[in-house]
Each structure stands twice: as C-alpha cells, then as structure tokens.
Short mmCIF file of C-alpha atoms in Angstrom, two decimals:
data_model
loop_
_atom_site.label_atom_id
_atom_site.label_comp_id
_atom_site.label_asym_id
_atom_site.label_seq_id
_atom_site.Cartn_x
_atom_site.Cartn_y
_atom_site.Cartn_z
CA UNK T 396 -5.75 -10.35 -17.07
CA UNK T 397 -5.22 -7.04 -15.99
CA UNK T 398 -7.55 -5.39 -13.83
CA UNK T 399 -6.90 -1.32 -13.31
CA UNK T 400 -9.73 -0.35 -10.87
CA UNK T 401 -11.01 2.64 -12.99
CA UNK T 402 -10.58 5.39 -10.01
CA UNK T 403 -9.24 9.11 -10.41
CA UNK T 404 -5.19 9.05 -10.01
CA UNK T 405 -3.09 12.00 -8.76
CA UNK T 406 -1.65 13.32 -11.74
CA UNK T 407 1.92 13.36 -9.14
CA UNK T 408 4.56 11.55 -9.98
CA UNK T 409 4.75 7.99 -8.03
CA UNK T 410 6.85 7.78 -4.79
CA UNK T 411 10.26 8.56 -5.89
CA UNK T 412 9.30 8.57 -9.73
CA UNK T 413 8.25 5.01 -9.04
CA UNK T 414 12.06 3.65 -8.24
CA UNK T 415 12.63 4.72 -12.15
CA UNK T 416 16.24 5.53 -11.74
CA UNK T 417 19.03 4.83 -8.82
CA UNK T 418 18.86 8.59 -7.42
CA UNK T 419 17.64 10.21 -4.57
CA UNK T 420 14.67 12.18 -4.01
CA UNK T 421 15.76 15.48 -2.25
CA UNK T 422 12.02 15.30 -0.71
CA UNK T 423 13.58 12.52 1.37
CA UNK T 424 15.49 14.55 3.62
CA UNK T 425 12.69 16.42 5.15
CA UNK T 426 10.26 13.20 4.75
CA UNK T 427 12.27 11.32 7.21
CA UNK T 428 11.07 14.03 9.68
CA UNK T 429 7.67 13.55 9.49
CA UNK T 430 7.60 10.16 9.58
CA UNK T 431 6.32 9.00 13.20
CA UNK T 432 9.55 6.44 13.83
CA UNK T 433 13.01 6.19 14.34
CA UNK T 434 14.66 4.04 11.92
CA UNK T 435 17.10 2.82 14.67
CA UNK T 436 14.36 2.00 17.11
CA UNK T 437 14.24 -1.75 18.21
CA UNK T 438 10.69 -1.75 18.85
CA UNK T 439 10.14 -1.65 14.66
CA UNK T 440 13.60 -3.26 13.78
CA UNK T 441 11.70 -5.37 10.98
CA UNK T 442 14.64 -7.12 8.90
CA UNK T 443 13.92 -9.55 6.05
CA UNK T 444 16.99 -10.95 4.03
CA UNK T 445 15.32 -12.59 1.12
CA UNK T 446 16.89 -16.08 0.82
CA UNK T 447 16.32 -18.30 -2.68
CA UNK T 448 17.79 -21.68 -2.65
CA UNK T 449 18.35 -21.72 -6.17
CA UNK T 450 20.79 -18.05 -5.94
CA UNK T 451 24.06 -18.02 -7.19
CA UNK T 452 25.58 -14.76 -5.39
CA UNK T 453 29.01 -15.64 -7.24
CA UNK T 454 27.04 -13.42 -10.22
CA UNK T 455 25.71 -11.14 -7.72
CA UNK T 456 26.82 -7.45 -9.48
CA UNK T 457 27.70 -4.57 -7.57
CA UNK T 458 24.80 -2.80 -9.09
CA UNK T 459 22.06 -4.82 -8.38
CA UNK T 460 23.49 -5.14 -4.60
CA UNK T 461 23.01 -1.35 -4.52
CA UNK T 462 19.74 -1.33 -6.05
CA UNK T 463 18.71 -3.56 -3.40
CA UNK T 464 20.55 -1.74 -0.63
CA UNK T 465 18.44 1.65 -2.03
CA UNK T 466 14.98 0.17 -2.60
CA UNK T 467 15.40 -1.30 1.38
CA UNK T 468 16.11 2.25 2.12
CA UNK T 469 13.63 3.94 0.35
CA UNK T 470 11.10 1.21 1.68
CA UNK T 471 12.03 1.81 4.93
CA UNK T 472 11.76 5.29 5.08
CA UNK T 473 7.91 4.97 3.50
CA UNK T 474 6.72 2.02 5.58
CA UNK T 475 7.96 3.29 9.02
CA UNK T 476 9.82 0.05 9.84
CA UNK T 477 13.31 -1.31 9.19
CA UNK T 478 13.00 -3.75 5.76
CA UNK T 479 15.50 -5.32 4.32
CA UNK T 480 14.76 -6.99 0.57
CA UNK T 481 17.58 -8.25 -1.61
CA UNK T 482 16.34 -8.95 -5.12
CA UNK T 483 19.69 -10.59 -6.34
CA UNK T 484 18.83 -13.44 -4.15
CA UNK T 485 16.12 -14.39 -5.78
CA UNK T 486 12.15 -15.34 -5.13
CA UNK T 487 11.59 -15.57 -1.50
CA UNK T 488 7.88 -17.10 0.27
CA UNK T 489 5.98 -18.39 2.86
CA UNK T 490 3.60 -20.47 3.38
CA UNK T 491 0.65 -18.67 5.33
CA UNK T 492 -1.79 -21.76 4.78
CA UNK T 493 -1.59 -24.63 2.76
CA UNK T 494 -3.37 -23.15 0.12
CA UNK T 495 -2.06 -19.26 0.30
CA UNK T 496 1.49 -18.03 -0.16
CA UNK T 497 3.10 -14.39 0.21
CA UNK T 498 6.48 -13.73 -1.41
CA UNK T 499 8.60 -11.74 -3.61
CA UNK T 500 8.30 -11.21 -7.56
CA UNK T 501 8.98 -13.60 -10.06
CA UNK T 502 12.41 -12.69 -11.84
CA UNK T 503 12.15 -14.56 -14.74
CA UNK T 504 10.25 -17.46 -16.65
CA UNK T 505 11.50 -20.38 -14.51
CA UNK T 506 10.04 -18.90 -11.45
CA UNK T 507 6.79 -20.17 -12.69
CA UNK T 508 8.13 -23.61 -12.78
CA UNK T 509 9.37 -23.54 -9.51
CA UNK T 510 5.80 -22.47 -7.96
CA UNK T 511 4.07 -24.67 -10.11
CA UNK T 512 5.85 -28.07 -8.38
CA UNK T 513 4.32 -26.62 -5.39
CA UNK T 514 0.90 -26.41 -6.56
CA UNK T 515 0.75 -22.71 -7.19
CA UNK T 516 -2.62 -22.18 -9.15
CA UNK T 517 -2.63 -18.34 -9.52
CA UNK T 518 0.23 -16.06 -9.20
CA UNK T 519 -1.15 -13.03 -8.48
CA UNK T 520 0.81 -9.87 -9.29
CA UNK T 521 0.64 -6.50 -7.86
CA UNK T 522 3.41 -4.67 -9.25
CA UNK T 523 3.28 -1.30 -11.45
CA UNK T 524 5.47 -0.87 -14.43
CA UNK T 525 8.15 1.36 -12.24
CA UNK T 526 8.58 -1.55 -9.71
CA UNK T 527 9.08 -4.00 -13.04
CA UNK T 528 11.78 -1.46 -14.74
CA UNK T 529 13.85 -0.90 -10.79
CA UNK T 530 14.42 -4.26 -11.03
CA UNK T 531 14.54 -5.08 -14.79
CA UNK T 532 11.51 -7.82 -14.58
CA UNK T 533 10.56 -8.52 -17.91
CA UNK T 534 7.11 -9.34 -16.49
CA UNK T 535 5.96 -10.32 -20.49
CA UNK T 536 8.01 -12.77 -20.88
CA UNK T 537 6.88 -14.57 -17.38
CA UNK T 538 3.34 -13.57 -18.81
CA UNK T 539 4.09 -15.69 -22.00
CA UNK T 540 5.99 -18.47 -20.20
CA UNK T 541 2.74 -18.72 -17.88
CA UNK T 542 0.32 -18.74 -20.78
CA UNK T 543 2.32 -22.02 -22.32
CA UNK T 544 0.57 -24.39 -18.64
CA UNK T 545 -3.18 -25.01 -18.64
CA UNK T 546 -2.83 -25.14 -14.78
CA UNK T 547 -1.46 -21.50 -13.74
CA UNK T 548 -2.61 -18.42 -14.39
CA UNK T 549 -0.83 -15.60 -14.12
CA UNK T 550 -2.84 -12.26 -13.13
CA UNK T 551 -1.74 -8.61 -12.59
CA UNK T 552 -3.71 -6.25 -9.81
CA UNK T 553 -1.53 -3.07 -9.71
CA UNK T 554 -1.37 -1.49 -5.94
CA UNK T 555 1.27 1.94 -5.73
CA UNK T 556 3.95 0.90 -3.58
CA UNK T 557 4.33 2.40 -0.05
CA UNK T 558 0.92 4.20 -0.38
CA UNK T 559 -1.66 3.45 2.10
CA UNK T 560 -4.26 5.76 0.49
CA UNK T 561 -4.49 3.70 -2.74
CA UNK T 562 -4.12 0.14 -0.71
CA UNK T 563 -7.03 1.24 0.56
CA UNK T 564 -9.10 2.22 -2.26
CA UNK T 565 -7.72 -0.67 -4.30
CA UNK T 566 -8.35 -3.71 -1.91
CA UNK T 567 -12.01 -3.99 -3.02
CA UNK T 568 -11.76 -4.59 -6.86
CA UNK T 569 -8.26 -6.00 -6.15
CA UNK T 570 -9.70 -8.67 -4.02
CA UNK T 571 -13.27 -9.27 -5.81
CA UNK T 572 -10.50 -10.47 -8.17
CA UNK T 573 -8.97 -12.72 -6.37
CA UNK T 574 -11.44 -14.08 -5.21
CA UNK T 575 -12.67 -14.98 -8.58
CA UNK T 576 -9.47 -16.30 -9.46
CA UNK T 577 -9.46 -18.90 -6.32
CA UNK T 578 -12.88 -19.95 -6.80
CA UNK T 579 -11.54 -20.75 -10.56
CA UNK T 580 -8.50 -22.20 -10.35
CA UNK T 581 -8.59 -23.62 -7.03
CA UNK T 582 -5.20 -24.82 -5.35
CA UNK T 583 -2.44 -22.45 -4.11
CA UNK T 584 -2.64 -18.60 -4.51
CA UNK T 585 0.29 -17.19 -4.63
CA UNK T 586 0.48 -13.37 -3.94
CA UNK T 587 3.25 -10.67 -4.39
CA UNK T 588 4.74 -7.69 -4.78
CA UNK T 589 8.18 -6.63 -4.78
CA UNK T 590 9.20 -7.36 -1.82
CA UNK T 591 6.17 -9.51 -0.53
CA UNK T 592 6.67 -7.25 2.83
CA UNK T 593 4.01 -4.13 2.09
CA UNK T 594 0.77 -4.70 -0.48
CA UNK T 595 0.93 -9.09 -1.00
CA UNK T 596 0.95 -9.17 2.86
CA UNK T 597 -2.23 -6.80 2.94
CA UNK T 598 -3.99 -8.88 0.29
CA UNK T 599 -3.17 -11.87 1.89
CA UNK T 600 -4.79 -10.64 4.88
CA UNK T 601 -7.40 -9.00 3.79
CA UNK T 602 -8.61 -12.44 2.16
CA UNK T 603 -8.05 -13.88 5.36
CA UNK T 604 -10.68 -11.60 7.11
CA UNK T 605 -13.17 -11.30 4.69
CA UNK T 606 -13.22 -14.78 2.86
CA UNK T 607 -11.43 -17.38 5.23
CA UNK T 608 -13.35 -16.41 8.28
CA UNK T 609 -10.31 -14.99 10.37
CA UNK T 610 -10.37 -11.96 13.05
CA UNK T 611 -7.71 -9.63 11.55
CA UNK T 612 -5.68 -9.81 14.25
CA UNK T 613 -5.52 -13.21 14.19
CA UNK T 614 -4.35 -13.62 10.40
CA UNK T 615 -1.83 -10.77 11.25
CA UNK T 616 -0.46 -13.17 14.07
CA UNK T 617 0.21 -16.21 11.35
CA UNK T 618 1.21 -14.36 8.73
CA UNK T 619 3.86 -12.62 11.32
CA UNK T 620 5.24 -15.40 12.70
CA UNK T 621 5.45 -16.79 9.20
CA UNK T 622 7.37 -13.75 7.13
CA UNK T 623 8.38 -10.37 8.48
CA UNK T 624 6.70 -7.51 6.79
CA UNK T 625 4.75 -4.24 7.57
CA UNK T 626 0.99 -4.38 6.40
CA UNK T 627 -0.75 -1.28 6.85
CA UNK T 628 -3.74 -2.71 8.74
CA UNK T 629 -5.51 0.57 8.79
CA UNK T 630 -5.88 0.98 5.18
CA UNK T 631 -7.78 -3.02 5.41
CA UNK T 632 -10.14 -1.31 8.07
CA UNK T 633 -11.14 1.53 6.06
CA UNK T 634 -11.57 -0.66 2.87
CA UNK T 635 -13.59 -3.04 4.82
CA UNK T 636 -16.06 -0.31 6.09
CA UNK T 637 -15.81 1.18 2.53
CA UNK T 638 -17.92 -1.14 1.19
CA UNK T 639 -20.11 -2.21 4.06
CA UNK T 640 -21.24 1.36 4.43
CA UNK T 641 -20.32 2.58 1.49
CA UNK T 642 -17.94 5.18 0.28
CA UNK T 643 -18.72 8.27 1.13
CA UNK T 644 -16.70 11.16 0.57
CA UNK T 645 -16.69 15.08 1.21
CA UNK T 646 -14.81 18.21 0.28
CA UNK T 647 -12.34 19.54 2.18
CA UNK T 648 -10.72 22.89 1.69
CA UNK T 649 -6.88 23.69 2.88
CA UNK T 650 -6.31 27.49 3.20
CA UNK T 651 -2.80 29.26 4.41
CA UNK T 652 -2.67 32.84 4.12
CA UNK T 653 -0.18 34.28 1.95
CA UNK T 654 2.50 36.03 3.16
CA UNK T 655 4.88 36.81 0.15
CA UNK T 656 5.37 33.08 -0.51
CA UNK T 657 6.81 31.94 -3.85
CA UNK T 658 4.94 28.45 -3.64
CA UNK T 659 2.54 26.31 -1.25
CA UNK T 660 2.22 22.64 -1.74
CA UNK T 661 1.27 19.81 0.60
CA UNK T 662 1.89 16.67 1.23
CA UNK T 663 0.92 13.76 2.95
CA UNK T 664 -3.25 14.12 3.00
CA UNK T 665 -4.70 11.36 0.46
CA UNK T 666 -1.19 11.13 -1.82
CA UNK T 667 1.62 9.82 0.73
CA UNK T 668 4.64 11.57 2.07
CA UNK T 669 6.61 11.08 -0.93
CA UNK T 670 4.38 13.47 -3.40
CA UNK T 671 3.45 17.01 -3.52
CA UNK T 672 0.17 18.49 -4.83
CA UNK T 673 0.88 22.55 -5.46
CA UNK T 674 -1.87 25.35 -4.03
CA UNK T 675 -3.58 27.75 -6.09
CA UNK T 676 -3.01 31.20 -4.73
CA UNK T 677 -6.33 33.80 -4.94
CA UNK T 678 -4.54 37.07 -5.04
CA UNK T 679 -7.89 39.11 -4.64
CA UNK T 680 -8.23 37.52 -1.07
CA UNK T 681 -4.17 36.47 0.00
CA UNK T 682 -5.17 32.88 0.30
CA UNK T 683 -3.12 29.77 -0.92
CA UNK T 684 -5.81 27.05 -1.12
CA UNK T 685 -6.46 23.56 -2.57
CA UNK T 686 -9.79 21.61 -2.39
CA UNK T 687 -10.02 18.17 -2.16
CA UNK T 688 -11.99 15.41 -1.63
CA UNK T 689 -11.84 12.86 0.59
CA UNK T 690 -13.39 9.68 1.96
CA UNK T 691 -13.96 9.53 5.64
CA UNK T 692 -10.92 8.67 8.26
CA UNK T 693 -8.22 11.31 9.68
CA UNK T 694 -5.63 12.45 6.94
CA UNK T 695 -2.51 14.39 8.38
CA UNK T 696 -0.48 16.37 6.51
CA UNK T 697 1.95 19.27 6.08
CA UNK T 698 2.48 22.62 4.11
CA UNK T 699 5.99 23.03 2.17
CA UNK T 700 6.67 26.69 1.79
CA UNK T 701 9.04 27.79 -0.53
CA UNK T 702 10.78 24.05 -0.02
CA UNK T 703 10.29 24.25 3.83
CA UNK T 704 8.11 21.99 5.75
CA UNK T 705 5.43 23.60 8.00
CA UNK T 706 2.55 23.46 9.86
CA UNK T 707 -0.53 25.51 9.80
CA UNK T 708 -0.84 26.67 13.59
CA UNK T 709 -4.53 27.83 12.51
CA UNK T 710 -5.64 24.07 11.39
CA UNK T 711 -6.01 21.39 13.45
CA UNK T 712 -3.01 19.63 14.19
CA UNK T 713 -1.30 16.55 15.79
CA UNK T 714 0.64 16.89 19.06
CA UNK T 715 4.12 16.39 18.36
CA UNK T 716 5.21 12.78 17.03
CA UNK T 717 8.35 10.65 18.62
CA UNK T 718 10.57 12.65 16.57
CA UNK T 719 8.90 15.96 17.97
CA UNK T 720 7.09 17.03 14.29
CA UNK T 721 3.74 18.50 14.27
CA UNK T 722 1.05 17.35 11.25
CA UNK T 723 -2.00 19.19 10.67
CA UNK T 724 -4.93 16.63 9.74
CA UNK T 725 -8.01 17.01 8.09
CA UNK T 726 -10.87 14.76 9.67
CA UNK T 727 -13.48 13.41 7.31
CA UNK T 728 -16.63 12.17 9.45
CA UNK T 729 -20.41 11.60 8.93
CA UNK T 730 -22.71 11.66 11.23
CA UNK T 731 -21.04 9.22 14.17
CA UNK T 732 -24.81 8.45 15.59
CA UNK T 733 -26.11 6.79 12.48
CA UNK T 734 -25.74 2.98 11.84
CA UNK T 735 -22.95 3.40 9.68
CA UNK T 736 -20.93 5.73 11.96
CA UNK T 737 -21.67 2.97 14.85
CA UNK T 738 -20.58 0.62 12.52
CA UNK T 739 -17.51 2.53 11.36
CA UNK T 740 -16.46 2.98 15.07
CA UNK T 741 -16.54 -0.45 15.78
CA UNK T 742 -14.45 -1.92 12.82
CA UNK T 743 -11.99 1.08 13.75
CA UNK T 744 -10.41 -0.77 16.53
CA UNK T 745 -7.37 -2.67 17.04
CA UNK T 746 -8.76 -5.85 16.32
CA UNK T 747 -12.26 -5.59 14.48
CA UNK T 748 -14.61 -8.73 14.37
CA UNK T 749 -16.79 -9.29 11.32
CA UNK T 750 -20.11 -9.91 11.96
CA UNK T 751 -21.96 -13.05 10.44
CA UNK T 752 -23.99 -10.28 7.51
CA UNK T 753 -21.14 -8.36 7.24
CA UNK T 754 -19.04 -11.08 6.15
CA UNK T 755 -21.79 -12.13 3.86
CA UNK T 756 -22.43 -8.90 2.41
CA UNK T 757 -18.05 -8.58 1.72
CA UNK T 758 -18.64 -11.79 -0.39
CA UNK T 759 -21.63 -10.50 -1.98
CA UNK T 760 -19.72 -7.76 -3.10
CA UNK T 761 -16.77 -9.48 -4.11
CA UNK T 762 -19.00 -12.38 -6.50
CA UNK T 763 -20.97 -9.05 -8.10
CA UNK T 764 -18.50 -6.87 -8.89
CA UNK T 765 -18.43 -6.52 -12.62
CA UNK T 766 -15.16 -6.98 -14.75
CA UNK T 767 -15.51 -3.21 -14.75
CA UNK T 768 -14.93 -2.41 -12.10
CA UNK T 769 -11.77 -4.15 -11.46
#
C-alpha cells in the first residue's frame, strides 16, 4: 500500500538532494547559522548509537561507517539537536507500549522475521526513495518477503526527512492510515523511518494524542525515556488544529527592493532551511518578489542575495537567536476572536489537552478519510 497524500510539492530539490550522494551541500555552511542551537550545547546533546544484537561490525566497511557518520551530521544540523544513527549496526527499537514500537528501517528481508517473533502486525514505513538509495535498502525485496506472511503487512507513508512543514501537512492522511491499518491487523505497530529519531517518533506520538487518549506531553515523556530522538512537536500542534478547524490558508507576498542584485531566493518559510525557492524580479517597479501561500502559524525565514544570507530590515523580523542571527517571519493568522482562533490558541501551548469532541471529531476524521486522500 502506498499512500502519497495528493498535496502540491515544491518543485526544490529535497534536503541535500535527498542524501542521494556522499557530498556536501555548500548551503550547509551558512545553514548552520541560522539554525537556533549550538551543536556543542549540553542542554540538546541528544546521542543515539543504534545497537542490533544480531550486527556483525567485523563486516562493518569504511564506507558505510562514513555514510553513517554524514547522515548523523546532516541530521543534526536539520533537527537542531545532536543525533547520532549508525545504520551498519543494524535495526534498532523500542518498545513505547506493548502494542506500539518506534525504530530504525528494515535493512533487508530477515528484518521482517525478526519483528514478526515479536508480534509486529504492521510495519509501517515512512521513508522516500532518497532515504532507501543513502542507505542501499532494497525496500522491494522486504516488500516481497512481507507479502509471502498472512500476518504482517508491510505499508509505506512517505514523510520528507528533516522537514517540519510537510510533517505537518502529512500527519493527517499519514495517520488516518494508520489508524486503519491497527484497527485491521491488530497487534504490534511498528513505525519507522531512517533513523526512528525524527518522523516514526512524531507518528508515534501523534497516535498517542489523538487515538490512545494521551496529553502530548505525556506521550513525549514515555516515548523519551524510552528512545532518544527529536520530534518536532509543533508541527503535531498545527496538524491537530488543521483538521479541527480546518485548513485555512492565505497569500503572502515577500518583496526586497532591488538594488543591482544578480539573484534573490529564500529560504526557510514553508520549504526548510535546506532548500531555496528563487524571486521573480519586476524590473518596471525594482522589486524582487515571490508570493506564496501559506496555512496559518509563524514561518521565519531569510533572503540569500547573490549567495549571501540576509535579512530584510523592512519585514518583520526575529530578535537575534542564541547564535546572534536575525530571521524575518511571515505570520499567517485569522481572526484570533473567533472559535477557531480561541481554539487555535489553546492547542498552541506547551502541553495542549484534547477535549472529549475534539478527540472524537480527530477519529471521525481519521475512519472517513477516503483512500484518496491518503
């Protein structure tokens, strides 16, 4: 099953060309400086080492320890926290509950023998063709092994890695189909990505709070003290008052007035730190601009003129960040008085609550939503 949530996609490139090859985005160098943390700071020292029990390191290749050593770099740098993930290891989990698992992706057909002894049901994939080629997964042939078992089912929900925007957007079809898939097969879920440290974790969470009855926070606490990782909690917010108020989106127009400049793009906004979208420039008024639209939340961002990273002093901006950078930010807001904007406030904080309809309406919308739309 695949299930490819039929939304608009930037026609950028994925982060880093989607880990294609082993080289190095020059983007990266300035990235690092808009990125509100220090890599070295204790206070997000996150470090994983993925440990398999069945690993054999005496095969271990040089190679694939540097592919690992640059994907933990490269995931670092995206997910403000310090992640270590070393694929030659092996699979790595944890249980969250008896019946829900997060971990790292399958590497090859006898991974699906070793979940099924523990009662794995449904492995649920989010990878994207990129993450699958880093690696070398030959996800078709775990497809095909899974396919041989009536009692596993293997399903594939792609998520862009390190993007918050399109967690966000993708959570609802992504978990209407999950939810399907539980209520189906029953027994352990077992949810990954690449890593298991970024989008499984978010799933996993986001069922948590909108299907097993947990406060966010709460699920955040187990599934921390069970595997270290970096959800991005605010994109599960924003998806959660997505669909209880519904998405609503509005234009908004960046302008920068020229002043002899080869090229304007930005970055940041709705497309990540790691991708660029050029401006068009209108030579009858001197303007560089670029519409775009935009659901609501705040969206910061950054100009790169001629290949150097600016802010617009005549935007609204951030005040400087840890690492003393400036963003400008567009904010996206409705009116804040109405019952959605009340609504929106209060499942903004830290730790949002789910009311007893709102819960019921999240289910609602997760048992209607059409194949279609997943």
């Amino acid at each position: 099953m695949n299930c490819l949530q039929n939304l608009p996609r930037s026609s950028v490139s994925p982060l880093l060309g989607g880990f294609g090859g082993n080289h190095r985005d020059p983007s990266w160098s300035s990235l690092k400086m808009m990125l509100p943390f220090k890599a070295n700071d204790p206070k997000c020292r996150l470090v994983l080492e993925a440990v398999s029990d069945s690993a054999e390191m005496s095969g271990v290749s040089k190679k694939e320890e540097e592919k690992s050593d640059e994907y933990s770099q490269d995931m670092t740098q995206a997910m403000g926290a310090v992640l270590t993930y070393r694929h030659e290891l092996g699979m790595n989990y944890n249980f969250l509950r008896p019946d829900l698992i997060v971990g790292s992706c399958l590497q090859t057909p006898e991974d699906v023998d070793k979940l099924r002894k523990i009662g794995v049901k449904t492995i649920f994939c989010l990878q994207q063709d990129p993450d699958l080629e880093y690696f070398g997964v030959d996800i078709k042939s775990i497809q095909a092994y899974a396919k041989t078992f009536t009692d596993i089912e293997h399903i594939r929900c792609e998520i862009r890695d390190f993007d918050a925007f399109d967690l966000r957007m993708r959570l609802p079809a992504v978990l209407s189909t999950l939810y399907k898939a539980v209520k189906r097969n029953g027994g352990v879920t077992y949810v990954h990505c690449t890593a298991g440290m970024g989008r499984a974790p978010a799933v996993a969470l986001t069922y948590m709070f909108w299907v097993q009855g947990y406060k966010l926070m709460d699920a955040h606490k187990i599934l921390m003290s069970k595997r270290t990782c970096f959800p991005k909690l605010d994109a599960i917010r924003n998806a959660t008052i997505d669909i209880l108020t519904g998405l609503k989106k509005k234009y908004v127009t960046l302008t920068l007035k020229d002043k002899g400049f080869s090229t304007v793009e930005i970055s940041g906004l709705d497309i990540g730190w790691g991708q660029r979208i050029p401006l068009t420039l209108d030579k009858g008024t001197g303007f560089w601009s670029l519409k775009r639209e935009l659901p609501e939340g705040q969206f910061e961002y950054k100009y790169i003129i001629d290949g150097e990273w600016r802010h617009n002093e005549l935007e609204p901006f951030t005040g400087p960040n840890k690492d003393g950078h400036t963003n400008n930010y567009a904010k996206v807001v409705y009116d804040p008085t109405s019952v959605d904007g009340t609504t929106r406030e209060r499942l903004t904080k830290e730790d949002p609550e789910l009311l007893e309809d709102e819960r019921s309406k999240l289910i609602q919308f997760l048992e209607t939503s059409s194949e279609a739309e997943v």
